[in-house]
Short mmCIF file of C-alpha atoms in Angstrom, two decimals:
data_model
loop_
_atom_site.label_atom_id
_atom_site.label_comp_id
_atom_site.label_asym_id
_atom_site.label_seq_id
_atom_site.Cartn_x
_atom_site.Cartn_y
_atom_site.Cartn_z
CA UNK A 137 -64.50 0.97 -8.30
CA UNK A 138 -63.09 4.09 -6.33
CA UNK A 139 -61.81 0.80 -3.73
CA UNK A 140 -60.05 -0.72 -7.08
CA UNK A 141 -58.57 2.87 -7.61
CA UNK A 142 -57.31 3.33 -4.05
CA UNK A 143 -55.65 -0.28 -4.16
CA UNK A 144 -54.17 0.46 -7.34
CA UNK A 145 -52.72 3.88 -6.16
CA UNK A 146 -50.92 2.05 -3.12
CA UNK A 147 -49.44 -0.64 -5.10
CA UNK A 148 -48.08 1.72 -7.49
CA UNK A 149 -46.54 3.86 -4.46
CA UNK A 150 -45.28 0.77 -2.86
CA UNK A 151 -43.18 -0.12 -6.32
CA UNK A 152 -41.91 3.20 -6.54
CA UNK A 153 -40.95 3.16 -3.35
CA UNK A 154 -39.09 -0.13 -3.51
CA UNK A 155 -37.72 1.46 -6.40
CA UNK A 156 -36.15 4.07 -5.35
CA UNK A 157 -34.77 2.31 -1.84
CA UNK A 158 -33.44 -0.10 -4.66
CA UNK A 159 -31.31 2.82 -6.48
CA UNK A 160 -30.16 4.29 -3.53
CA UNK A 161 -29.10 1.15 -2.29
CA UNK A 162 -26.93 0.74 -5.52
CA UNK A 163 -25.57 3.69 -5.49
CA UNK A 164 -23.73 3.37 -1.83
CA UNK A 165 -22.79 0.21 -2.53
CA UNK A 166 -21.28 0.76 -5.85
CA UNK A 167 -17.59 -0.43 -5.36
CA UNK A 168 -19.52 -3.46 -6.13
CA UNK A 169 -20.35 -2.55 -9.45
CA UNK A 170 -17.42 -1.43 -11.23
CA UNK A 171 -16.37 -1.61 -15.42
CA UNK A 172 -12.72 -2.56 -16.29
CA UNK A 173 -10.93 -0.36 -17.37
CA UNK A 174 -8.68 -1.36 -20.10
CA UNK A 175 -8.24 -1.88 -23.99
CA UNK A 176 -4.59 -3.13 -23.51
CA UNK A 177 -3.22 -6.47 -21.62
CA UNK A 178 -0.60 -6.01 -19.34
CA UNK A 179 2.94 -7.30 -20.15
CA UNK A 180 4.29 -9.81 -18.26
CA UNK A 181 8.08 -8.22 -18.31
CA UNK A 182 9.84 -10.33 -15.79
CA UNK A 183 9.57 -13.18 -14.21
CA UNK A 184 10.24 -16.15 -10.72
CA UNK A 185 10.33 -13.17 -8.75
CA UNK A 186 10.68 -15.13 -5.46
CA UNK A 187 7.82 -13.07 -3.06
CA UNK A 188 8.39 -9.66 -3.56
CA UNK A 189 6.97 -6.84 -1.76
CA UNK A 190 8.35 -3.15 -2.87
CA UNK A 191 10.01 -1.80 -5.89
CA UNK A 192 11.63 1.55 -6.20
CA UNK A 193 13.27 2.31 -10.25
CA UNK A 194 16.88 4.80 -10.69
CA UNK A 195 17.25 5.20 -14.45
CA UNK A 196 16.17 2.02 -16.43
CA UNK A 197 17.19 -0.40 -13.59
CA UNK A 198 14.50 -1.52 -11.31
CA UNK A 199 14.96 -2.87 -7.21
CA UNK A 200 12.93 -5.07 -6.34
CA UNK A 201 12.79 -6.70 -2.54
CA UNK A 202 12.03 -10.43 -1.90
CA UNK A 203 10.72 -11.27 1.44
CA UNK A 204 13.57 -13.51 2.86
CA UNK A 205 16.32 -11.39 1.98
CA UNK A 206 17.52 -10.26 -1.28
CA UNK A 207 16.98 -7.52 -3.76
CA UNK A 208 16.42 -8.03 -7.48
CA UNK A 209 17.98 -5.92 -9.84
CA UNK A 210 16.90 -5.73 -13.09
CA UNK A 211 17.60 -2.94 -16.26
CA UNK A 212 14.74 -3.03 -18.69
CA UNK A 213 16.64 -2.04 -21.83
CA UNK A 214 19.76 -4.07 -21.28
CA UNK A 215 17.64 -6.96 -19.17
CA UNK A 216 20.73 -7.43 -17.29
CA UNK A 217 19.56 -9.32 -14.02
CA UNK A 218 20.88 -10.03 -10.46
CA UNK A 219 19.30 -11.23 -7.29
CA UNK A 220 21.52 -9.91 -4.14
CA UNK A 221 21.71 -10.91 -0.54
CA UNK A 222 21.08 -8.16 2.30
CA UNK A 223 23.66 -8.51 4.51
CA UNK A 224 21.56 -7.26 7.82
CA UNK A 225 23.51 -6.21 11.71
CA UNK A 226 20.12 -8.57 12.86
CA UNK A 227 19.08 -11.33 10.75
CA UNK A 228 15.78 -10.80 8.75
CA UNK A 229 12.87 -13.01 9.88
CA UNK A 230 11.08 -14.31 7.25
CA UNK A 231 7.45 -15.46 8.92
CA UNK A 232 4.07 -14.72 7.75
CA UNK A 233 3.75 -11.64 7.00
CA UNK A 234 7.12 -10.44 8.50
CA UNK A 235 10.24 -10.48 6.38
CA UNK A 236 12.20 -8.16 3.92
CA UNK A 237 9.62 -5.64 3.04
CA UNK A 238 9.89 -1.98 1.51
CA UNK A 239 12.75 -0.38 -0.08
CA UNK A 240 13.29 3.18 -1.08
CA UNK A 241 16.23 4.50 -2.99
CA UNK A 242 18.11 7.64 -1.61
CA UNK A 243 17.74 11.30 -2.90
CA UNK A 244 21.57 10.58 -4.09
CA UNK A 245 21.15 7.06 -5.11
CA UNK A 246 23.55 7.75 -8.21
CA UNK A 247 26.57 8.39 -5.47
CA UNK A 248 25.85 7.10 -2.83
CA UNK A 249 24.20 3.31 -3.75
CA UNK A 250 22.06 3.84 -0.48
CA UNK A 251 18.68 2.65 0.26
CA UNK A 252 16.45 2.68 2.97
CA UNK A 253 14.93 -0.41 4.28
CA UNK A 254 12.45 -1.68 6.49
CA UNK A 255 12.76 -5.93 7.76
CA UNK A 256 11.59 -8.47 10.23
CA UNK A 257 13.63 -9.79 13.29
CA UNK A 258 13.84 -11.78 16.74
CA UNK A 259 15.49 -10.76 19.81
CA UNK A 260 15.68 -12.19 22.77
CA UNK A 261 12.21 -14.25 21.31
CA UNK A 262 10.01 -11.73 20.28
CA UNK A 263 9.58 -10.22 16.92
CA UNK A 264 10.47 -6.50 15.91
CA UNK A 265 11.13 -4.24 12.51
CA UNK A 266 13.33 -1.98 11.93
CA UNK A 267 14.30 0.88 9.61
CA UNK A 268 18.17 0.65 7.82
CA UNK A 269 20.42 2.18 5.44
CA UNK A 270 21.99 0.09 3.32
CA UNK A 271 24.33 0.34 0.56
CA UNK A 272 25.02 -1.77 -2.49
CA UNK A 273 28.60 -3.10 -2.49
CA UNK A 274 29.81 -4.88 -5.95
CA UNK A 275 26.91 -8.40 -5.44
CA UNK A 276 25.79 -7.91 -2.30
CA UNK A 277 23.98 -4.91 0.07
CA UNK A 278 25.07 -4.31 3.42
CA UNK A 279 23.55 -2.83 6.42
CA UNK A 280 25.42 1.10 7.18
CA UNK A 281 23.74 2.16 9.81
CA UNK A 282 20.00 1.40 11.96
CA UNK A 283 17.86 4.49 11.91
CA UNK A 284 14.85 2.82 14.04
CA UNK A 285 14.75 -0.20 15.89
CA UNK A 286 12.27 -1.99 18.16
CA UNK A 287 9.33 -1.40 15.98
CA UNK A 288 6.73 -4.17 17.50
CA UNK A 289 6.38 -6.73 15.01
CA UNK A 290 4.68 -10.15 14.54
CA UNK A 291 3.28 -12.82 11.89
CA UNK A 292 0.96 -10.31 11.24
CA UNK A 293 0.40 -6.32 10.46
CA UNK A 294 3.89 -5.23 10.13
CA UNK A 295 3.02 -2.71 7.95
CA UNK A 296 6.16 -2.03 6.12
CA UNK A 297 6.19 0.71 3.58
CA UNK A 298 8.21 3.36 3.51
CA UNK A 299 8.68 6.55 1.43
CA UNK A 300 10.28 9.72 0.89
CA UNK A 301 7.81 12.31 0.71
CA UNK A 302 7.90 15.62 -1.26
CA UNK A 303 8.98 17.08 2.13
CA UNK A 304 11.92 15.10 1.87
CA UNK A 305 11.49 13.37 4.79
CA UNK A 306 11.05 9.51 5.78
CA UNK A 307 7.55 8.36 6.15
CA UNK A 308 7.44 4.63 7.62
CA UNK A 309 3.62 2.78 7.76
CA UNK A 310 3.57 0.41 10.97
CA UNK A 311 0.91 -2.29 11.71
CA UNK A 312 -0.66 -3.13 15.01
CA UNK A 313 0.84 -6.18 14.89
CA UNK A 314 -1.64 -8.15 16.08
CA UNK A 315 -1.86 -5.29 19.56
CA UNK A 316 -4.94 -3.64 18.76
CA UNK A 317 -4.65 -1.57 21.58
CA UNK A 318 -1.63 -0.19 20.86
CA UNK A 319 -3.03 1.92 17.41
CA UNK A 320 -4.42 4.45 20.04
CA UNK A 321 -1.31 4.20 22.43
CA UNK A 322 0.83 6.90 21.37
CA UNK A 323 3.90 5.87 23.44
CA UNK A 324 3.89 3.04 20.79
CA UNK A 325 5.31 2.85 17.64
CA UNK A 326 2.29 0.14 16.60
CA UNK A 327 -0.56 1.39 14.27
CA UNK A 328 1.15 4.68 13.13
CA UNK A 329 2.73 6.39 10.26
CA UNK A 330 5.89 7.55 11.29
CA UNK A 331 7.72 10.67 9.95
CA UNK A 332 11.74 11.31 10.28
CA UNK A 333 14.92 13.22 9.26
CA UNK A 334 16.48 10.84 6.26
CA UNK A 335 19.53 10.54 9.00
CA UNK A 336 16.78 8.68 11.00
CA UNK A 337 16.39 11.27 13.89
CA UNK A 338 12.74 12.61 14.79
CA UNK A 339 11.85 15.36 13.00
CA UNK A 340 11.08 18.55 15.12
CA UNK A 341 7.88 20.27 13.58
CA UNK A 342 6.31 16.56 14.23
CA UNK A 343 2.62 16.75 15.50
CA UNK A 344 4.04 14.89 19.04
CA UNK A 345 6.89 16.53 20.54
CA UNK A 346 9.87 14.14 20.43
CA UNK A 347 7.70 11.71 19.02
CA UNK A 348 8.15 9.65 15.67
CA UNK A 349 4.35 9.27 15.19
CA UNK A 350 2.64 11.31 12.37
CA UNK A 351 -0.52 9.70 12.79
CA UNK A 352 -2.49 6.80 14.72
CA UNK A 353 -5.28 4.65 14.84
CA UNK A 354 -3.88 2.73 11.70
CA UNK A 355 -4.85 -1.08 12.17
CA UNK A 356 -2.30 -2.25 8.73
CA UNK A 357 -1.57 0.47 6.42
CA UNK A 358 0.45 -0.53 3.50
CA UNK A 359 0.33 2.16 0.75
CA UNK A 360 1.57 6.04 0.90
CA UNK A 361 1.70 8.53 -1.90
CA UNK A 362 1.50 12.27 -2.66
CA UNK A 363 -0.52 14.11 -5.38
CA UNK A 364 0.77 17.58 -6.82
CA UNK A 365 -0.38 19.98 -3.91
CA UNK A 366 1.58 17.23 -1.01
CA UNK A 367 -1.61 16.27 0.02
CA UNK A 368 -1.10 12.32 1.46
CA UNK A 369 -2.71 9.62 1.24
CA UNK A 370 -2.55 5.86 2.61
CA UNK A 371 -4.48 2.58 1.95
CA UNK A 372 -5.18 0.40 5.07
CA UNK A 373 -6.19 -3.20 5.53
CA UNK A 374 -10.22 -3.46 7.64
CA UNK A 375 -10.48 -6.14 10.24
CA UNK A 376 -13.29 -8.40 8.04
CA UNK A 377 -13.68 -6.35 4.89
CA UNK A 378 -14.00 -2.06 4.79
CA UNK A 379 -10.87 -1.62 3.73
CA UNK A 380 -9.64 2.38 3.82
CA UNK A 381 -8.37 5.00 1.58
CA UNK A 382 -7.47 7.50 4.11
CA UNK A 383 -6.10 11.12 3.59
CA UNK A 384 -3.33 11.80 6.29
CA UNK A 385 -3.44 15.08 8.23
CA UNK A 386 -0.35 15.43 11.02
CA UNK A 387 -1.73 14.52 14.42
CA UNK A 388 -4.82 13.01 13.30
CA UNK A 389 -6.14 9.85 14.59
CA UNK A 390 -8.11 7.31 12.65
CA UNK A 391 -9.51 5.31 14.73
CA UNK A 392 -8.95 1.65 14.78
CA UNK A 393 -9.63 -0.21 16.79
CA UNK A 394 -12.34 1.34 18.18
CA UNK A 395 -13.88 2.54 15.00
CA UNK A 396 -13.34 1.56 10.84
CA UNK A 397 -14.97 1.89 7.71
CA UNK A 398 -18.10 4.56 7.74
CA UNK A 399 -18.29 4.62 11.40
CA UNK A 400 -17.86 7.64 12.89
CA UNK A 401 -16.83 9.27 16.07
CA UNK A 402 -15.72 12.96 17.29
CA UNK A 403 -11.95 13.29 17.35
CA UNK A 404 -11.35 10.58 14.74
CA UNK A 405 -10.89 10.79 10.94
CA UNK A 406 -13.37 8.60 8.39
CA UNK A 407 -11.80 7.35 5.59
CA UNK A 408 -12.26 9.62 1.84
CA UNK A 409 -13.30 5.85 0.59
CA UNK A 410 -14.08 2.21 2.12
CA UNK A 411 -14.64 -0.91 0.41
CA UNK A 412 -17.70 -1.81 2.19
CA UNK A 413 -18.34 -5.60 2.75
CA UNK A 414 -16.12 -6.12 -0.50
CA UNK A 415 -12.14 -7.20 0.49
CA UNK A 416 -9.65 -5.73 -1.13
CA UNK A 417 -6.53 -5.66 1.41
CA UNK A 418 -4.64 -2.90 -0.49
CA UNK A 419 -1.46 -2.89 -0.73
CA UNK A 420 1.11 -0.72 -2.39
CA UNK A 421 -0.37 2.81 -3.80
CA UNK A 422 0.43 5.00 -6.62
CA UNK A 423 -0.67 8.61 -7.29
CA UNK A 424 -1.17 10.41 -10.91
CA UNK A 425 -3.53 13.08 -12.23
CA UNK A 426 -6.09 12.83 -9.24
CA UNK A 427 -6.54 9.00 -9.19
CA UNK A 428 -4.98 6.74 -7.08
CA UNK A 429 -3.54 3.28 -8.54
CA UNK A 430 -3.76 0.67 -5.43
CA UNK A 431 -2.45 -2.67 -5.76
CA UNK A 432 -4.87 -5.41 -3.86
CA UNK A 433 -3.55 -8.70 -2.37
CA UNK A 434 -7.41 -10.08 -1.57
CA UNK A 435 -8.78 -8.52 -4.51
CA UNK A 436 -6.38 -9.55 -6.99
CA UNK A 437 -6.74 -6.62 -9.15
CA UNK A 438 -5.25 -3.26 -9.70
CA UNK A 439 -7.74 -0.83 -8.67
CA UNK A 440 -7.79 2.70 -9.58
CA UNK A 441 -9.41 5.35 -7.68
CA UNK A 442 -10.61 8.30 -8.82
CA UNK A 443 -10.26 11.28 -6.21
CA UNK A 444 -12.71 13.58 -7.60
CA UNK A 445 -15.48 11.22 -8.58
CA UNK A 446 -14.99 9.00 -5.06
CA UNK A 447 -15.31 5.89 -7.40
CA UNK A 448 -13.38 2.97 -8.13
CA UNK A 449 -12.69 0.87 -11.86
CA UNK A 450 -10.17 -2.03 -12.23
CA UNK A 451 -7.74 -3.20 -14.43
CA UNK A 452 -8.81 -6.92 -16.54
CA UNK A 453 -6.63 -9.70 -15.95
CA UNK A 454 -5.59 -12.62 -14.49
CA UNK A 455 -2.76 -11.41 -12.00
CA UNK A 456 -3.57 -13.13 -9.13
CA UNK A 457 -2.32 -11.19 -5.69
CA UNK A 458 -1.00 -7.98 -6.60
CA UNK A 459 1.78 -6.33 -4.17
CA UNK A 460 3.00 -3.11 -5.33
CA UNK A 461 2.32 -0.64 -8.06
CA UNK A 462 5.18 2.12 -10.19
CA UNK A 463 4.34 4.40 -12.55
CA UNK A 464 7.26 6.73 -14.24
CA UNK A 465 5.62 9.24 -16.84
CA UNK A 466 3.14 7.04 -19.24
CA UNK A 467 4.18 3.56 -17.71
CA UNK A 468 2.37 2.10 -15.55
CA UNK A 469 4.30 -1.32 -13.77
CA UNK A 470 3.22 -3.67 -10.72
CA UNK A 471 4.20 -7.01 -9.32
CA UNK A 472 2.17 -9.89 -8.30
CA UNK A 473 2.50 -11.90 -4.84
CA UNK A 474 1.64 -15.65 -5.25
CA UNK A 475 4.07 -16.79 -4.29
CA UNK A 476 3.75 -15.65 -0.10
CA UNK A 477 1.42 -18.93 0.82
CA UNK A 478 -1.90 -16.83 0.05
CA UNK A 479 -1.87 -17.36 -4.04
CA UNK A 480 -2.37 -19.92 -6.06
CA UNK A 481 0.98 -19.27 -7.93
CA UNK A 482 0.72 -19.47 -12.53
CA UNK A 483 4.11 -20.97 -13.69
CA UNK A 484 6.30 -18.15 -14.36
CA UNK A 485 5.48 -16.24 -10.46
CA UNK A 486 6.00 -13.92 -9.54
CA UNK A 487 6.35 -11.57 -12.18
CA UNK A 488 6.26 -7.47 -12.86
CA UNK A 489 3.70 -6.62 -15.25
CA UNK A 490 3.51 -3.58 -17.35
CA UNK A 491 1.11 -1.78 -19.33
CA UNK A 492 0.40 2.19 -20.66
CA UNK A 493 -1.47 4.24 -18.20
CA UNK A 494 -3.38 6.11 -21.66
CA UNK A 495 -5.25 2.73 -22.38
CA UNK A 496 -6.80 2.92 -18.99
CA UNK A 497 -10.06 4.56 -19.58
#
């Protein structure tokens, strides 16, 4: 009897044991395990977007940028639309993941009709970005001036967004471009955020003297935003999986290639959040009352993270590759990406979505 008892007692520590490895288990891994989020369906708003990749809004008018060239204007109350060629100094290259990518409008947009651009090219057979100014001119846009140039580029991890910052300087995201290397090289421009004056030269209280790079160790960041105290914040693509939300400090390097997700190693940052063995390949970011609103190419969802909690909810829907994300006071807008030889593109792609940020619980 007192063996029975004994046997008994063990099994019953073994299960709660199991148990309890079980929770724990679940609870690291619980980007896995995520509720949607919403009571609402997104609005389909606009659509045969032809690949885009960034939006920026002045007014009611929205600019859009398509991969091989052009920019989409559209005005949401009139629904006046026009697609208009970039007229470039160097010819956009429009290859895998190279091309036409982000767009952001000028402090003085109204005046001016200025943007800032980031695109693809060759020279002399190799591939490059670079960082313009253009200006809109009656149907077209045309190149005013190159800020940056050289940028290494390739088919792949171009990076490619670029924002103004609450600093009011220009913040440009760079891939490694297929150089893994290069992230931790800090002679190169590859696998860095990059910080300027908006008149393109190199800012002087930069962590690197006469240096463009803000931070390294970046394998394909694609997102940037700011919450309410200027704290900053990018998403970055993992090499198979652990994908990164990473909080930028000047200076600070985070460490790809030689470390990603959870690993960690003195002198190198660890990302705030990681996606685990779960792909999201975030894209364009969006910051409002301490969550982050990431749009995910691999994921095909728009994810929203909350800050304070370190967790992660989605929005429902069948959106397919999602590119970029906007939000303007209660309005919450992204665009999908189907159409870039990745997605399996619906009939009316690619389109801009939009829904109210309240129904998103």
């Amino acid at each position: 009897m007192e063996g029975l008892k004994l046997i008994r007692g063990i099994l019953i520590f073994v299960f709660i044991l199991l148990t309890a490895c079980s929770n724990q288990q679940g609870k690291e891994n619980s980007f896995e395990a995520q509720k949607t989020t919403t009571n609402q369906q997104p609005q389909s708003i606009l659509q045969k977007l032809k690949v885009p990749w960034a939006m920026a809004k002045h007014k009611d008018t929205f600019y859009i940028s398509e991969r091989d060239g052009t920019i989409v204007s559209w005005n949401e109350t009139t629904n006046q639309f026009h697609r208009s060629q970039v007229k470039t100094n160097k010819p956009i290259h429009h290859e895998g993941e190279g091309g036409f990518l982000g767009i952001e409008l000028t402090p003085n947009f109204e005046q001016s009709h200025q943007a800032y651009a980031y695109h693809t090219y060759k020279e002399n057979g190799n591939t490059f970005n670079r960082v313009i100014l253009i200006q809109k001119k009656g149907e077209t846009w045309e190149e005013v001036s190159a800020l940056l140039e050289g940028i290494p580029g390739s088919t792949i991890h171009n990076g490619g967004r670029i924002k103004i910052g609450p600093d009011q300087k220009l913040y440009v995201t760079v891939g490694d471009a297929a150089l893994r290397e290069n992230a931790q090289d800090l002679n190169s421009l590859s696998g860095k955020i990059l910080r300027m004056e908006l008149d393109g030269s190199i800012q002087g209280d930069n962590p690197f003297k006469n240096s463009y790079v803000y931070s390294y160790g970046h394998r394909n960041p694609q997102g940037l935003a700011w919450d309410e105290h200027g704290t900053m914040y990018s998403t970055e693509h993992g090499q198979s999986a652990h994908d990164e939300i990473n909080q930028i400090k000047p200076g600070a390097n985070y460490g790809w290639p030689i470390i990603e997700g959870n690993t960690r190693k003195q002198g190198m940052e660890t990302p705030i959040f990681q996606t685990g063995n779960t792909t999201w390949a975030p894209s364009g970011i969006q910051y409002k009352d301490g969550k982050i609103y990431i749009a995910t190419l691999r994921g095909e969802k728009l994810r929203i993270f909350d800050l304070k909690e370190k967790s992660s909810t989605y929005v429902r829907g069948d959106f397919g590759r999602i590119r970029d994300v906007y939000i303007e006071g209660d309005n919450l807008y992204f665009i999908s990406n189907n159409l870039d030889g990745r997605g399996t593109p619906a009939a009316d792609d690619d389109q801009l979505w939009k829904m109210d940020i309240k129904e998103i619980k």
